[in-house]
XYZ file of C-alpha atoms in Angstrom:
765
model
C -155.250 -1.023 -105.407
C -155.084 2.371 -107.568
C -152.249 2.586 -110.210
C -153.540 5.815 -111.331
C -153.261 7.882 -108.423
C -150.258 9.658 -109.900
C -153.051 10.731 -113.058
C -154.628 14.607 -112.703
C -157.753 14.992 -111.405
C -160.525 13.968 -113.529
C -164.578 15.026 -113.735
C -166.678 13.662 -111.200
C -168.355 11.860 -113.550
C -165.265 10.257 -114.723
C -164.124 9.452 -111.324
C -167.598 7.814 -110.426
C -166.752 5.199 -113.087
C -163.200 4.831 -111.931
C -164.103 4.053 -108.685
C -167.228 1.929 -109.640
C -164.388 -0.080 -111.595
C -161.864 -0.076 -108.684
C -164.419 -3.076 -107.121
C -164.158 -4.909 -110.316
C -160.148 -4.802 -110.463
C -160.266 -6.553 -106.903
C -162.821 -8.912 -107.682
C -161.150 -10.256 -110.875
C -157.642 -9.710 -109.362
C -156.080 -12.623 -111.693
C -157.377 -11.613 -114.439
C -156.380 -8.393 -116.802
C -159.070 -5.765 -116.115
C -159.424 -2.607 -118.901
C -161.603 0.003 -118.693
C -162.211 2.279 -121.805
C -164.449 5.189 -123.020
C -166.741 4.634 -125.951
C -163.987 5.097 -128.144
C -161.864 1.939 -126.799
C -159.381 4.605 -125.506
C -157.984 2.942 -121.897
C -158.621 4.915 -118.940
C -157.456 2.411 -115.975
C -155.809 -0.731 -115.798
C -154.885 -3.181 -112.505
C -151.432 -4.206 -111.969
C -152.267 -8.020 -113.782
C -152.140 -5.644 -116.834
C -149.292 -3.975 -116.275
C -147.070 -7.238 -115.524
C -148.975 -8.669 -118.136
C -148.322 -6.252 -121.177
C -144.994 -5.000 -119.560
C -146.302 -1.233 -119.920
C -145.681 1.404 -117.680
C -148.930 2.961 -116.249
C -148.125 6.342 -118.159
C -147.806 4.107 -121.635
C -151.000 2.151 -121.336
C -153.370 4.971 -119.806
C -154.837 6.792 -123.373
C -153.793 3.894 -125.442
C -156.495 2.229 -127.755
C -157.412 -1.314 -127.067
C -156.877 -2.023 -130.775
C -153.106 -2.041 -130.327
C -152.926 -4.548 -127.673
C -155.043 -6.893 -130.038
C -153.706 -8.993 -133.000
C -156.168 -7.839 -135.269
C -155.690 -10.783 -138.134
C -156.259 -13.336 -135.588
C -159.328 -11.797 -133.891
C -162.268 -13.847 -133.828
C -164.107 -12.538 -137.233
C -167.561 -12.130 -135.767
C -166.488 -9.440 -133.217
C -166.041 -5.684 -134.610
C -165.290 -3.124 -131.858
C -167.829 -0.464 -133.069
C -170.790 -3.402 -131.989
C -173.331 -2.836 -129.426
C -171.995 -5.314 -127.354
C -174.753 -6.700 -124.739
C -173.003 -7.123 -121.336
C -171.053 -10.252 -120.707
C -170.101 -10.988 -124.447
C -167.399 -13.404 -124.542
C -165.238 -13.776 -127.905
C -161.581 -15.084 -128.106
C -158.550 -13.110 -129.568
C -154.840 -12.846 -129.726
C -153.221 -9.894 -127.773
C -149.636 -8.506 -127.852
C -147.185 -7.450 -125.292
C -145.181 -4.784 -125.392
C -142.068 -6.927 -126.348
C -144.276 -8.153 -129.477
C -144.849 -11.970 -127.979
C -148.339 -12.635 -128.522
C -151.042 -14.719 -126.258
C -154.343 -16.174 -126.677
C -156.889 -14.464 -124.642
C -160.901 -14.695 -123.697
C -162.476 -10.940 -123.145
C -165.605 -10.461 -121.304
C -167.381 -7.433 -122.071
C -169.697 -5.105 -120.217
C -170.788 -1.413 -121.050
C -172.168 0.926 -118.679
C -173.943 4.348 -118.886
C -173.156 6.904 -116.234
C -175.089 9.870 -116.473
C -175.520 9.570 -120.294
C -171.953 8.546 -120.812
C -170.947 5.057 -122.363
C -168.159 3.016 -120.506
C -166.796 -0.353 -121.327
C -165.304 -3.039 -119.010
C -163.254 -5.537 -120.539
C -162.173 -8.680 -118.297
C -159.486 -10.074 -120.121
C -158.205 -13.939 -119.260
C -154.653 -15.573 -120.546
C -155.908 -18.776 -122.119
C -152.795 -20.086 -123.270
C -152.693 -23.373 -121.153
C -156.607 -24.003 -122.388
C -155.504 -24.151 -125.737
C -152.735 -26.472 -125.177
C -154.963 -28.997 -123.478
C -157.537 -28.145 -126.251
C -154.641 -29.014 -128.542
C -153.665 -31.997 -126.561
C -157.220 -33.314 -126.667
C -157.661 -32.811 -130.364
C -154.464 -35.080 -130.750
C -155.472 -37.531 -128.386
C -159.114 -37.686 -130.425
C -157.495 -38.117 -133.629
C -156.068 -41.157 -132.413
C -158.305 -42.526 -131.065
C -160.259 -42.202 -133.826
C -157.805 -43.764 -135.881
C -157.404 -46.885 -134.256
C -158.446 -50.204 -135.172
C -159.275 -51.298 -131.362
C -162.924 -50.773 -130.417
C -162.574 -47.981 -127.705
C -165.113 -46.547 -125.434
C -165.777 -44.788 -122.251
C -168.846 -45.721 -119.669
C -170.112 -44.298 -116.168
C -170.557 -46.160 -113.344
C -174.307 -46.920 -114.690
C -173.184 -48.933 -117.618
C -173.970 -46.000 -119.983
C -171.918 -45.109 -123.334
C -170.101 -41.582 -122.642
C -167.658 -41.392 -125.656
C -167.061 -44.288 -128.510
C -164.295 -44.247 -131.469
C -164.913 -45.111 -134.676
C -164.141 -48.470 -134.708
C -167.042 -48.846 -132.221
C -169.552 -47.263 -134.547
C -168.839 -49.561 -137.224
C -168.850 -52.731 -135.209
C -172.757 -52.091 -134.499
C -173.446 -50.563 -137.647
C -174.427 -47.673 -135.557
C -173.874 -43.532 -135.529
C -172.443 -41.992 -132.448
C -176.005 -40.565 -131.307
C -177.621 -44.333 -131.443
C -174.748 -45.273 -128.953
C -174.069 -42.383 -126.959
C -176.317 -42.268 -123.683
C -177.772 -46.003 -124.422
C -176.235 -48.856 -121.880
C -174.296 -52.067 -122.608
C -177.628 -54.036 -122.387
C -179.183 -51.803 -124.862
C -176.619 -52.942 -127.344
C -175.234 -56.156 -126.436
C -178.748 -57.798 -125.483
C -179.394 -58.016 -121.893
C -178.703 -61.841 -122.110
C -175.209 -61.377 -123.493
C -174.354 -58.326 -120.933
C -175.572 -60.332 -117.566
C -173.649 -63.211 -118.830
C -170.420 -62.265 -120.469
C -169.993 -58.297 -119.631
C -171.851 -57.295 -116.060
C -169.735 -59.270 -113.643
C -166.360 -57.898 -115.487
C -167.465 -54.633 -115.572
C -168.491 -54.368 -111.691
C -165.230 -55.920 -111.045
C -163.298 -53.059 -113.033
C -165.702 -50.726 -111.179
C -164.020 -51.662 -107.814
C -160.850 -49.800 -108.911
C -159.406 -53.525 -111.034
C -158.355 -53.342 -114.235
C -160.079 -56.406 -115.812
C -158.679 -58.296 -119.085
C -160.403 -60.953 -120.786
C -161.209 -62.672 -124.057
C -164.405 -63.525 -125.640
C -166.493 -64.275 -128.610
C -169.360 -61.352 -129.465
C -171.557 -61.037 -132.496
C -171.804 -57.672 -133.754
C -174.422 -56.135 -136.383
C -171.823 -54.619 -138.490
C -168.916 -56.970 -138.205
C -170.202 -60.269 -137.555
C -169.005 -62.776 -134.776
C -165.354 -61.744 -133.572
C -163.556 -62.922 -131.069
C -162.295 -59.758 -128.940
C -159.378 -59.390 -126.607
C -161.081 -56.924 -123.909
C -159.151 -54.690 -121.315
C -161.266 -52.559 -119.119
C -159.572 -49.837 -116.949
C -161.169 -47.669 -114.400
C -160.975 -43.939 -114.680
C -161.394 -40.981 -111.633
C -162.172 -37.444 -111.795
C -160.106 -34.784 -110.966
C -161.373 -35.338 -107.370
C -160.014 -38.791 -107.424
C -163.904 -40.512 -107.038
C -164.081 -43.201 -109.717
C -166.501 -42.005 -112.146
C -166.766 -44.478 -114.699
C -163.986 -47.330 -116.963
C -162.340 -46.890 -120.421
C -162.431 -50.197 -122.403
C -160.153 -51.246 -125.307
C -161.402 -53.978 -127.465
C -159.035 -56.193 -130.234
C -160.498 -58.314 -132.791
C -158.076 -61.189 -132.168
C -160.626 -63.249 -134.392
C -158.050 -64.878 -136.954
C -155.631 -65.376 -134.196
C -158.181 -67.480 -132.187
C -159.327 -69.529 -135.650
C -155.674 -70.392 -135.962
C -155.294 -71.606 -132.868
C -158.751 -73.544 -132.423
C -157.624 -75.095 -136.049
C -154.409 -76.172 -134.412
C -155.906 -77.806 -131.426
C -158.619 -79.673 -133.467
C -155.556 -80.917 -135.574
C -153.347 -82.110 -132.304
C -153.366 -85.574 -132.642
C -153.030 -85.460 -136.523
C -149.953 -82.858 -135.697
C -148.689 -85.351 -133.210
C -148.623 -88.227 -135.711
C -146.808 -86.350 -138.535
C -144.368 -84.950 -135.973
C -143.501 -88.456 -134.625
C -142.671 -90.028 -138.179
C -140.027 -87.077 -138.683
C -136.480 -86.119 -136.658
C -138.594 -83.668 -134.685
C -139.586 -84.102 -130.718
C -143.101 -82.452 -130.143
C -143.684 -81.636 -125.999
C -145.792 -79.876 -124.001
C -144.851 -78.498 -120.333
C -146.043 -76.987 -117.398
C -145.745 -73.293 -118.110
C -145.384 -72.595 -113.917
C -142.707 -75.508 -113.105
C -141.506 -75.780 -117.181
C -141.904 -79.542 -116.209
C -142.939 -81.928 -119.252
C -146.281 -83.473 -119.334
C -145.914 -84.955 -122.926
C -142.718 -85.919 -125.164
C -142.735 -87.892 -128.465
C -141.329 -90.921 -129.012
C -138.875 -89.449 -131.185
C -137.073 -88.563 -128.015
C -135.428 -92.085 -127.677
C -134.308 -92.019 -131.111
C -132.833 -88.799 -131.106
C -131.355 -88.401 -127.342
C -131.563 -92.026 -125.893
C -134.312 -91.406 -123.192
C -137.509 -92.589 -123.199
C -140.481 -90.049 -123.092
C -141.642 -90.898 -119.589
C -137.847 -89.903 -118.318
C -138.493 -86.719 -119.929
C -141.531 -86.263 -117.778
C -139.507 -86.369 -114.337
C -139.115 -83.457 -112.241
C -136.079 -81.396 -113.621
C -134.805 -83.712 -116.151
C -134.724 -81.194 -119.052
C -132.658 -78.773 -116.963
C -130.086 -81.706 -116.088
C -129.623 -82.469 -119.881
C -128.603 -78.980 -120.900
C -124.834 -78.971 -121.464
C -123.437 -77.059 -118.278
C -122.081 -74.353 -120.266
C -125.290 -73.398 -122.067
C -127.739 -74.300 -119.224
C -127.854 -70.733 -117.419
C -128.330 -69.045 -120.472
C -130.953 -71.314 -122.120
C -132.826 -71.190 -118.803
C -132.876 -67.608 -118.307
C -133.855 -67.008 -121.682
C -137.074 -69.124 -121.660
C -137.976 -67.572 -117.958
C -138.046 -64.278 -119.103
C -139.760 -65.076 -122.337
C -142.381 -66.475 -120.807
C -142.907 -63.911 -118.175
C -143.187 -61.361 -120.833
C -146.053 -63.796 -122.722
C -143.789 -64.125 -125.423
C -143.228 -67.306 -127.571
C -139.680 -67.868 -128.573
C -137.287 -69.920 -130.326
C -133.488 -70.579 -128.674
C -130.608 -72.933 -129.644
C -128.488 -75.139 -127.050
C -126.720 -78.478 -126.598
C -127.970 -81.383 -124.735
C -126.067 -84.276 -123.333
C -127.276 -87.714 -124.744
C -127.765 -90.843 -123.137
C -124.600 -92.110 -124.599
C -122.649 -88.978 -123.206
C -122.520 -87.490 -126.330
C -123.456 -83.595 -127.635
C -126.533 -82.783 -129.867
C -127.147 -79.143 -130.838
C -131.467 -78.568 -130.148
C -133.265 -75.838 -131.708
C -136.056 -75.407 -129.207
C -139.587 -73.458 -130.646
C -141.953 -72.462 -127.617
C -145.117 -71.322 -127.842
C -147.495 -70.335 -124.939
C -151.093 -71.616 -124.824
C -154.143 -69.664 -123.607
C -157.574 -71.136 -122.317
C -160.743 -69.441 -123.848
C -160.374 -66.801 -120.925
C -157.074 -65.942 -122.188
C -155.127 -67.663 -119.067
C -151.861 -68.780 -120.097
C -152.347 -72.917 -119.332
C -149.030 -74.640 -120.320
C -145.994 -74.449 -123.215
C -145.925 -76.441 -125.908
C -143.296 -76.937 -128.598
C -140.679 -78.553 -130.814
C -137.449 -79.776 -130.443
C -135.323 -80.125 -133.643
C -131.945 -81.899 -134.076
C -129.788 -79.173 -135.958
C -126.578 -80.671 -135.210
C -125.632 -80.849 -138.885
C -126.178 -77.277 -139.269
C -124.497 -76.263 -136.724
C -121.235 -77.979 -137.471
C -121.576 -76.306 -141.079
C -121.883 -73.172 -139.715
C -119.236 -73.632 -137.642
C -116.839 -74.814 -140.290
C -118.059 -71.603 -142.319
C -117.454 -69.487 -139.496
C -113.922 -70.554 -139.500
C -113.581 -70.089 -143.268
C -114.863 -66.718 -142.921
C -112.643 -65.879 -140.018
C -109.633 -66.482 -142.513
C -111.601 -65.297 -145.251
C -111.345 -61.634 -143.223
C -107.781 -62.075 -142.255
C -106.890 -62.380 -145.765
C -108.887 -59.195 -146.782
C -107.631 -57.053 -143.733
C -104.015 -58.385 -144.541
C -104.355 -57.405 -148.207
C -104.454 -53.551 -147.852
C -101.164 -53.412 -145.316
C -99.009 -55.245 -147.857
C -99.290 -52.719 -150.396
C -98.935 -50.077 -148.174
C -95.602 -51.439 -146.506
C -92.558 -49.913 -147.757
C -90.190 -52.210 -145.662
C -89.976 -55.443 -144.942
C -90.311 -55.279 -141.212
C -92.980 -52.736 -141.669
C -94.831 -55.683 -143.674
C -94.372 -58.454 -141.290
C -95.252 -56.055 -138.350
C -98.743 -55.254 -140.649
C -99.513 -58.724 -141.199
C -99.325 -59.703 -137.271
C -101.272 -56.758 -136.906
C -103.851 -57.578 -138.972
C -104.312 -60.876 -138.143
C -105.184 -60.385 -134.383
C -107.080 -57.515 -135.091
C -109.371 -60.438 -135.842
C -111.615 -61.763 -133.370
C -110.538 -65.928 -133.022
C -106.726 -65.162 -134.077
C -105.453 -64.039 -130.846
C -101.702 -64.449 -130.886
C -99.184 -64.252 -134.312
C -95.567 -63.427 -135.038
C -92.720 -63.978 -137.450
C -89.420 -65.020 -137.735
C -86.199 -65.529 -140.510
C -84.935 -68.637 -140.836
C -81.154 -68.110 -140.010
C -78.587 -70.117 -141.874
C -76.330 -70.122 -138.670
C -74.159 -72.827 -137.394
C -77.476 -73.852 -135.172
C -80.069 -72.850 -137.723
C -82.095 -70.353 -135.059
C -85.193 -69.077 -136.297
C -85.159 -65.078 -135.512
C -88.498 -63.425 -134.058
C -88.535 -59.815 -135.826
C -92.450 -59.120 -135.402
C -95.050 -60.124 -132.843
C -98.666 -59.080 -131.954
C -101.504 -60.232 -129.782
C -99.944 -60.067 -126.501
C -96.285 -58.385 -124.905
C -94.777 -61.506 -123.786
C -90.821 -61.669 -123.433
C -90.895 -65.409 -122.579
C -92.260 -66.323 -125.758
C -90.491 -63.393 -127.942
C -87.269 -64.742 -126.335
C -87.997 -68.565 -126.560
C -85.034 -70.009 -128.734
C -86.547 -71.615 -131.901
C -84.431 -73.173 -134.152
C -84.697 -75.622 -137.674
C -82.496 -78.361 -136.884
C -82.767 -81.704 -136.120
C -82.680 -81.031 -132.084
C -85.406 -81.748 -130.291
C -86.137 -78.228 -130.431
C -86.078 -77.926 -133.954
C -88.971 -80.315 -134.027
C -91.418 -78.101 -133.027
C -94.348 -77.295 -135.504
C -92.053 -74.052 -136.181
C -88.883 -76.018 -137.068
C -90.933 -78.942 -139.214
C -92.499 -75.973 -141.196
C -89.461 -74.341 -142.267
C -87.816 -77.648 -143.084
C -90.323 -79.351 -144.718
C -91.291 -76.149 -146.597
C -95.251 -77.302 -146.018
C -97.518 -76.047 -143.254
C -98.117 -77.501 -139.772
C -100.964 -77.573 -137.865
C -101.883 -78.269 -134.097
C -105.230 -78.033 -133.463
C -104.856 -79.062 -129.316
C -101.658 -77.457 -128.169
C -101.902 -78.821 -124.399
C -102.176 -82.240 -125.719
C -99.552 -81.937 -128.385
C -95.777 -83.316 -127.711
C -94.572 -81.226 -130.249
C -95.669 -78.424 -128.669
C -94.033 -78.478 -125.057
C -92.097 -75.245 -125.941
C -95.604 -73.299 -125.445
C -97.527 -75.154 -123.047
C -96.506 -72.603 -120.409
C -97.784 -69.692 -122.375
C -100.738 -71.318 -123.960
C -101.840 -71.919 -120.447
C -101.068 -68.797 -119.149
C -102.708 -66.828 -122.420
C -105.359 -69.619 -123.033
C -103.957 -70.762 -126.764
C -105.260 -73.558 -127.827
C -104.371 -74.259 -131.460
C -101.950 -72.835 -133.906
C -100.434 -73.483 -137.464
C -97.099 -72.559 -138.793
C -96.979 -71.287 -142.530
C -93.547 -71.300 -144.247
C -92.792 -68.837 -146.711
C -90.704 -70.125 -149.988
C -89.046 -67.933 -152.611
C -89.100 -70.292 -155.867
C -87.101 -73.875 -154.904
C -84.744 -72.046 -152.410
C -85.382 -72.884 -148.639
C -88.114 -71.571 -146.492
C -87.056 -67.760 -145.380
C -89.086 -67.594 -142.543
C -92.166 -68.373 -140.517
C -95.354 -66.863 -140.005
C -97.116 -68.698 -136.929
C -101.233 -67.948 -136.034
C -102.336 -69.001 -132.321
C -105.951 -69.176 -131.727
C -107.943 -69.400 -128.134
C -110.381 -72.099 -129.555
C -109.957 -75.528 -130.548
C -109.810 -77.044 -134.278
C -110.135 -73.740 -135.837
C -108.076 -74.421 -138.622
C -110.275 -76.002 -140.929
C -109.229 -77.492 -144.608
C -110.910 -74.302 -146.096
C -109.168 -72.080 -143.619
C -105.811 -73.672 -143.921
C -105.996 -72.986 -147.939
C -106.575 -69.180 -146.973
C -104.085 -68.649 -144.844
C -101.552 -70.739 -147.348
C -102.796 -67.957 -149.440
C -101.903 -65.382 -146.992
C -98.325 -66.638 -146.946
C -97.606 -67.071 -150.587
C -98.999 -63.348 -150.616
C -96.339 -62.144 -147.703
C -93.576 -64.244 -149.476
C -94.399 -62.318 -152.839
C -94.583 -59.207 -150.929
C -91.011 -59.261 -149.541
C -89.662 -60.251 -152.890
C -91.554 -57.528 -154.025
C -89.657 -55.067 -151.486
C -86.548 -56.660 -152.310
C -86.902 -56.283 -155.738
C -88.496 -52.555 -156.070
C -89.241 -53.193 -160.082
C -91.702 -56.008 -159.353
C -93.912 -53.848 -156.659
C -96.527 -53.286 -159.584
C -96.600 -57.164 -160.196
C -96.928 -57.528 -156.772
C -100.284 -55.472 -156.364
C -101.407 -57.350 -159.367
C -101.230 -60.406 -158.327
C -102.311 -59.854 -154.907
C -105.764 -58.667 -156.512
C -105.571 -61.755 -158.901
C -105.388 -63.911 -155.750
C -107.550 -62.258 -153.329
C -110.234 -62.158 -156.334
C -109.876 -66.261 -157.043
C -109.898 -66.343 -153.095
C -113.488 -64.442 -153.381
C -114.751 -66.633 -156.479
C -113.637 -69.787 -154.002
C -115.972 -68.486 -151.260
C -118.831 -67.323 -153.813
C -119.147 -71.165 -154.804
C -118.996 -71.795 -150.959
C -122.353 -69.654 -150.467
C -124.022 -71.835 -153.654
C -122.848 -74.874 -152.047
C -124.844 -73.866 -148.917
C -127.713 -72.788 -150.749
C -128.597 -76.132 -152.981
C -131.938 -74.718 -154.710
C -129.733 -71.391 -156.276
C -126.758 -73.879 -157.649
C -125.142 -72.152 -160.346
C -127.012 -69.056 -159.576
C -124.165 -66.485 -159.758
C -122.801 -68.430 -162.887
C -125.998 -68.354 -165.033
C -126.696 -64.491 -163.755
C -122.819 -63.930 -165.381
C -123.297 -65.672 -168.458
C -126.762 -63.299 -168.997
C -125.098 -60.183 -168.185
C -122.393 -60.840 -170.624
C -124.699 -61.457 -173.912
C -126.596 -57.957 -172.568
C -123.707 -56.262 -172.013
C -122.815 -57.567 -175.693
C -125.793 -56.554 -177.262
C -125.727 -52.957 -175.838
C -122.498 -52.359 -177.200
C -120.420 -51.968 -174.036
C -116.681 -52.089 -174.412
C -115.138 -55.263 -173.775
C -112.829 -54.513 -171.130
C -116.156 -53.444 -168.797
C -118.060 -56.321 -169.979
C -114.989 -58.371 -168.243
C -115.681 -56.480 -165.128
C -119.639 -57.057 -165.014
C -118.784 -60.734 -165.491
C -116.715 -60.693 -163.041
C -118.901 -58.904 -160.389
C -121.928 -60.929 -161.506
C -120.077 -64.112 -160.534
C -119.463 -63.046 -157.167
C -122.421 -60.723 -156.560
C -124.221 -62.386 -153.831
C -120.634 -63.057 -151.953
C -122.713 -61.682 -148.717
C -124.668 -64.565 -148.286
C -122.006 -66.552 -146.577
C -122.795 -64.872 -143.427
C -126.494 -65.404 -143.773
C -128.137 -68.470 -141.600
C -128.596 -71.212 -143.996
C -131.882 -72.224 -142.434
C -132.962 -69.010 -143.819
C -131.354 -69.285 -147.239
C -132.946 -72.662 -147.558
C -136.455 -71.677 -146.276
C -139.251 -73.285 -148.005
C -141.946 -71.329 -146.917
C -142.571 -67.416 -146.905
C -139.589 -65.262 -144.511
C -140.679 -62.671 -141.800
C -140.383 -59.518 -142.251
C -137.118 -59.891 -139.744
C -135.277 -62.679 -141.703
C -135.989 -60.907 -145.140
C -134.124 -58.146 -143.203
C -131.363 -60.359 -142.854
C -131.479 -61.292 -146.257
C -131.178 -58.035 -147.294
C -127.866 -57.163 -145.486
C -125.992 -59.226 -148.299
C -125.151 -56.642 -150.670
C -123.522 -54.886 -147.940
C -121.846 -57.731 -146.581
C -120.284 -58.482 -150.311
C -119.235 -54.735 -150.778
C -117.130 -54.919 -147.634
C -115.669 -58.211 -148.634
C -114.356 -56.428 -151.960
C -113.774 -52.869 -151.134
C -110.040 -53.344 -150.068
C -109.418 -54.788 -153.097
C -107.806 -52.939 -155.953
C -109.246 -54.310 -159.198
C -109.677 -52.137 -162.841
C -113.165 -52.067 -162.423
C -115.896 -50.542 -159.720
C -116.827 -54.419 -158.541
C -117.384 -53.618 -155.045
C -120.018 -50.739 -156.113
C -121.980 -53.127 -158.291
C -122.460 -55.661 -155.375
C -123.424 -52.860 -153.351
C -125.870 -51.823 -155.535
C -127.599 -55.188 -157.452
C -130.658 -54.869 -155.988
C -131.370 -51.029 -156.506
C -134.068 -49.885 -158.522
C -134.406 -46.705 -160.771
C -137.242 -45.641 -158.328
C -135.654 -45.853 -155.189
C -137.332 -48.728 -154.122
C -134.285 -50.798 -153.713
C -132.067 -51.598 -151.087
C -129.856 -50.625 -149.402
C -129.178 -47.139 -150.085
C -132.540 -46.485 -152.293
C -130.849 -45.037 -155.256
C -132.431 -43.481 -157.973
C -131.496 -43.427 -161.818
C -128.116 -42.398 -162.610
C -126.778 -42.764 -159.019
C -127.264 -46.648 -159.420
C -124.093 -47.700 -161.848
C -124.024 -49.414 -165.350
C -123.106 -52.838 -164.297
C -125.632 -52.529 -161.151
C -128.349 -52.192 -163.848
C -127.482 -55.032 -165.921
C -126.936 -57.388 -163.055
C -130.428 -56.754 -161.111
C -132.215 -57.872 -164.847
C -130.129 -60.553 -165.233
C -130.737 -61.516 -161.625
C -134.302 -61.295 -161.220
C -134.654 -63.157 -164.694
C -132.759 -65.817 -163.199
C -134.054 -66.271 -160.259
C -137.858 -66.221 -161.441
C -136.851 -68.906 -164.223
C -135.073 -70.919 -161.752
C -136.593 -73.464 -159.114
C -136.479 -71.955 -155.618
C -137.388 -73.450 -152.134
C -140.798 -71.867 -151.773
C -142.066 -72.280 -155.324
C -141.613 -74.304 -158.692
C -139.470 -72.468 -161.442
C -141.623 -70.116 -163.368
C -140.147 -70.224 -166.787
C -138.372 -67.940 -169.263
C -141.212 -65.936 -170.235
C -142.644 -65.333 -166.891
C -139.681 -63.449 -166.085
C -139.335 -61.860 -169.296
C -142.777 -60.461 -168.849
C -142.104 -58.912 -165.349
C -139.000 -56.960 -166.649
C -141.275 -55.779 -169.117
C -144.025 -54.395 -166.927
C -141.224 -52.297 -164.922
C -139.114 -51.294 -167.928
C -138.305 -47.550 -167.355
C -140.082 -47.520 -164.077
C -137.477 -49.866 -161.837
C -135.137 -51.246 -164.620
C -133.143 -49.100 -167.197
C -135.121 -49.440 -170.382
C -131.920 -50.120 -172.583
C -130.894 -53.156 -170.514
C -134.635 -54.412 -170.650
C -134.539 -54.391 -174.656
C -131.068 -55.872 -174.830
C -132.024 -59.052 -172.328
C -135.504 -59.660 -174.471
C -133.621 -59.432 -177.681
C -130.857 -61.711 -176.258
C -133.828 -64.387 -175.668
C -136.075 -63.609 -178.201
C -133.778 -63.005 -181.069
C -130.455 -64.426 -180.181
C -132.040 -67.608 -178.414
C -130.050 -67.192 -175.333
C -130.459 -70.164 -173.174
C -128.686 -70.998 -169.911
C -126.273 -73.802 -169.616
C -128.341 -75.893 -167.209
C -131.124 -75.591 -169.928
C -128.829 -76.624 -172.687
C -128.213 -79.783 -170.621
C -131.781 -80.403 -169.910
């Protein structure tokens, strides 16, 4: 290679130097080669230099080396006028013609030819090396910060590297461990009995995991979960292993304590309505079942221990899901809880909450399953009732905005049918007018849920003929709702049986629309694919929907009444929400009356602050329903006597958003929905759900959070007794101006200390 052949002839001396340099160019063809004179002016380069720097030969020859170098990133110890020794290495950053840069390592040598000094630079691109060095530093930082003990050892059991946690355990510095052997640190006895055979297995290429007690100089006796992994060099030769040891002492001590008290635990459990059990981890066959099994299910303990018994007793609709969930959880090594229905000896069903724990031996091997089954039938029935009520609440909320927007009767009733079927659980709805013709027919004018000409064209009447004795006709004639909780077995629903079978309808409610003392003007009929879905509370809410729809029709017929209609709708929805708020408190006996007491304190604080009467009314309304969203929180979490887990507390925190979603569609003269959403927000941004700060939080929410915290601290809770008003006042004092608004805290303190405010329950006491 000679990329300088186009240059003019050179002196014999210079030519000799250049010829000598050609050998170097060939030897280091993969690196950049630069030949300069003593003043760093480039005389010759190889093809690699041209391709990397992107200069033509005519551009680079004669250029100073310094033009290729980013001076501000050069090693500070390197100066170009220094008399380098041959082979001197340094790092720098070089610049390409297009301005991009790359890191390099430069090897410099000088030579004299007939008294003239020249310089040869071998420039190597070290971009990939720098990337790997950065990755290595990041890995080292991760390892150093790990809470696990980590080390690398060779095949002679000798330490090559350790992290900080390893040094802390032995109370030694790195130089006191690296280069030493396992037996040097652990002692020959521990090494030979507990460690060596496991390391030897790892050094055959096997990953080894075990658990054992070890006594360390720095941290004392600790129970470790040890994981040994073989590692290989670049030639794929096994050259040692990596050890990761996690301290699980607390878990082990807790497990040992549990095992020590197992008999006592069983005795306690056997006095309750809880079934404790143990089972084989491979076959899932029960090896023990407490005597409570016979009391709760009718089957004796020994029957439960028969092969396949448990699987056979799971209700068929729940069996596959329950067995799959249990099997997958055990395969992942996870403790788990799940719920399912079980068939009792008398053929009845019982809801079971099954809580399963995997039990390990001292070697960390899973040996059996242990758990408790709890009868949760009552809870499930309450939840089912609440779900049905919540469904009706959602329908009412969804219909409210549709009714306000409607500009004609047909548009209104169609909107209502659409809104009803948009809620999962109600599959079909239709509306028809009660005609006063000869046969007293019912004329369907709106429907939603599916397109059924057969159903829509049915000859509904409200006379005394057999056809008029259907739920439709009876509702219109009696001016009272009619419910069928099981269509297929209800003789009065014969007209709908074919469609019910085809579409999966199982229950219905017919709601008459009444204008004053007049006869019914029509009927709204709602169908569901679930049996027994129309509970007492749900029916009450759907009657409210029918009343609102009636008023909407009347208002549309009398334009002057439309404003009154909107106000009545908002009022009725507010009353409905307050009713649901009472339902929330009924689910949580420990906080019965909580929202009412918070509302009373909010009013006292707002009056003390001199707020307008209208604003106080809005705050009082919001405070009385501020925990409305807890209707969607499982009762076992609300009533938990112990400390909540992080996941459970996250569920609790959703109640602000849920309450907001329920109320936001209601037209009210106050920002009630915003106050509900923000009533757990704090000035410093540490609240939830949005982390608002300072003036981002509305005035009403600032008052409610102070009243809420004082009432909560002073009242009894499942996890603690009442702490008293004094503790509550002291708490808000400490966070005054930080988490809680100063003017609200001051007003609250005055209400108690100067006005002698007492909660209503306190006065009765």
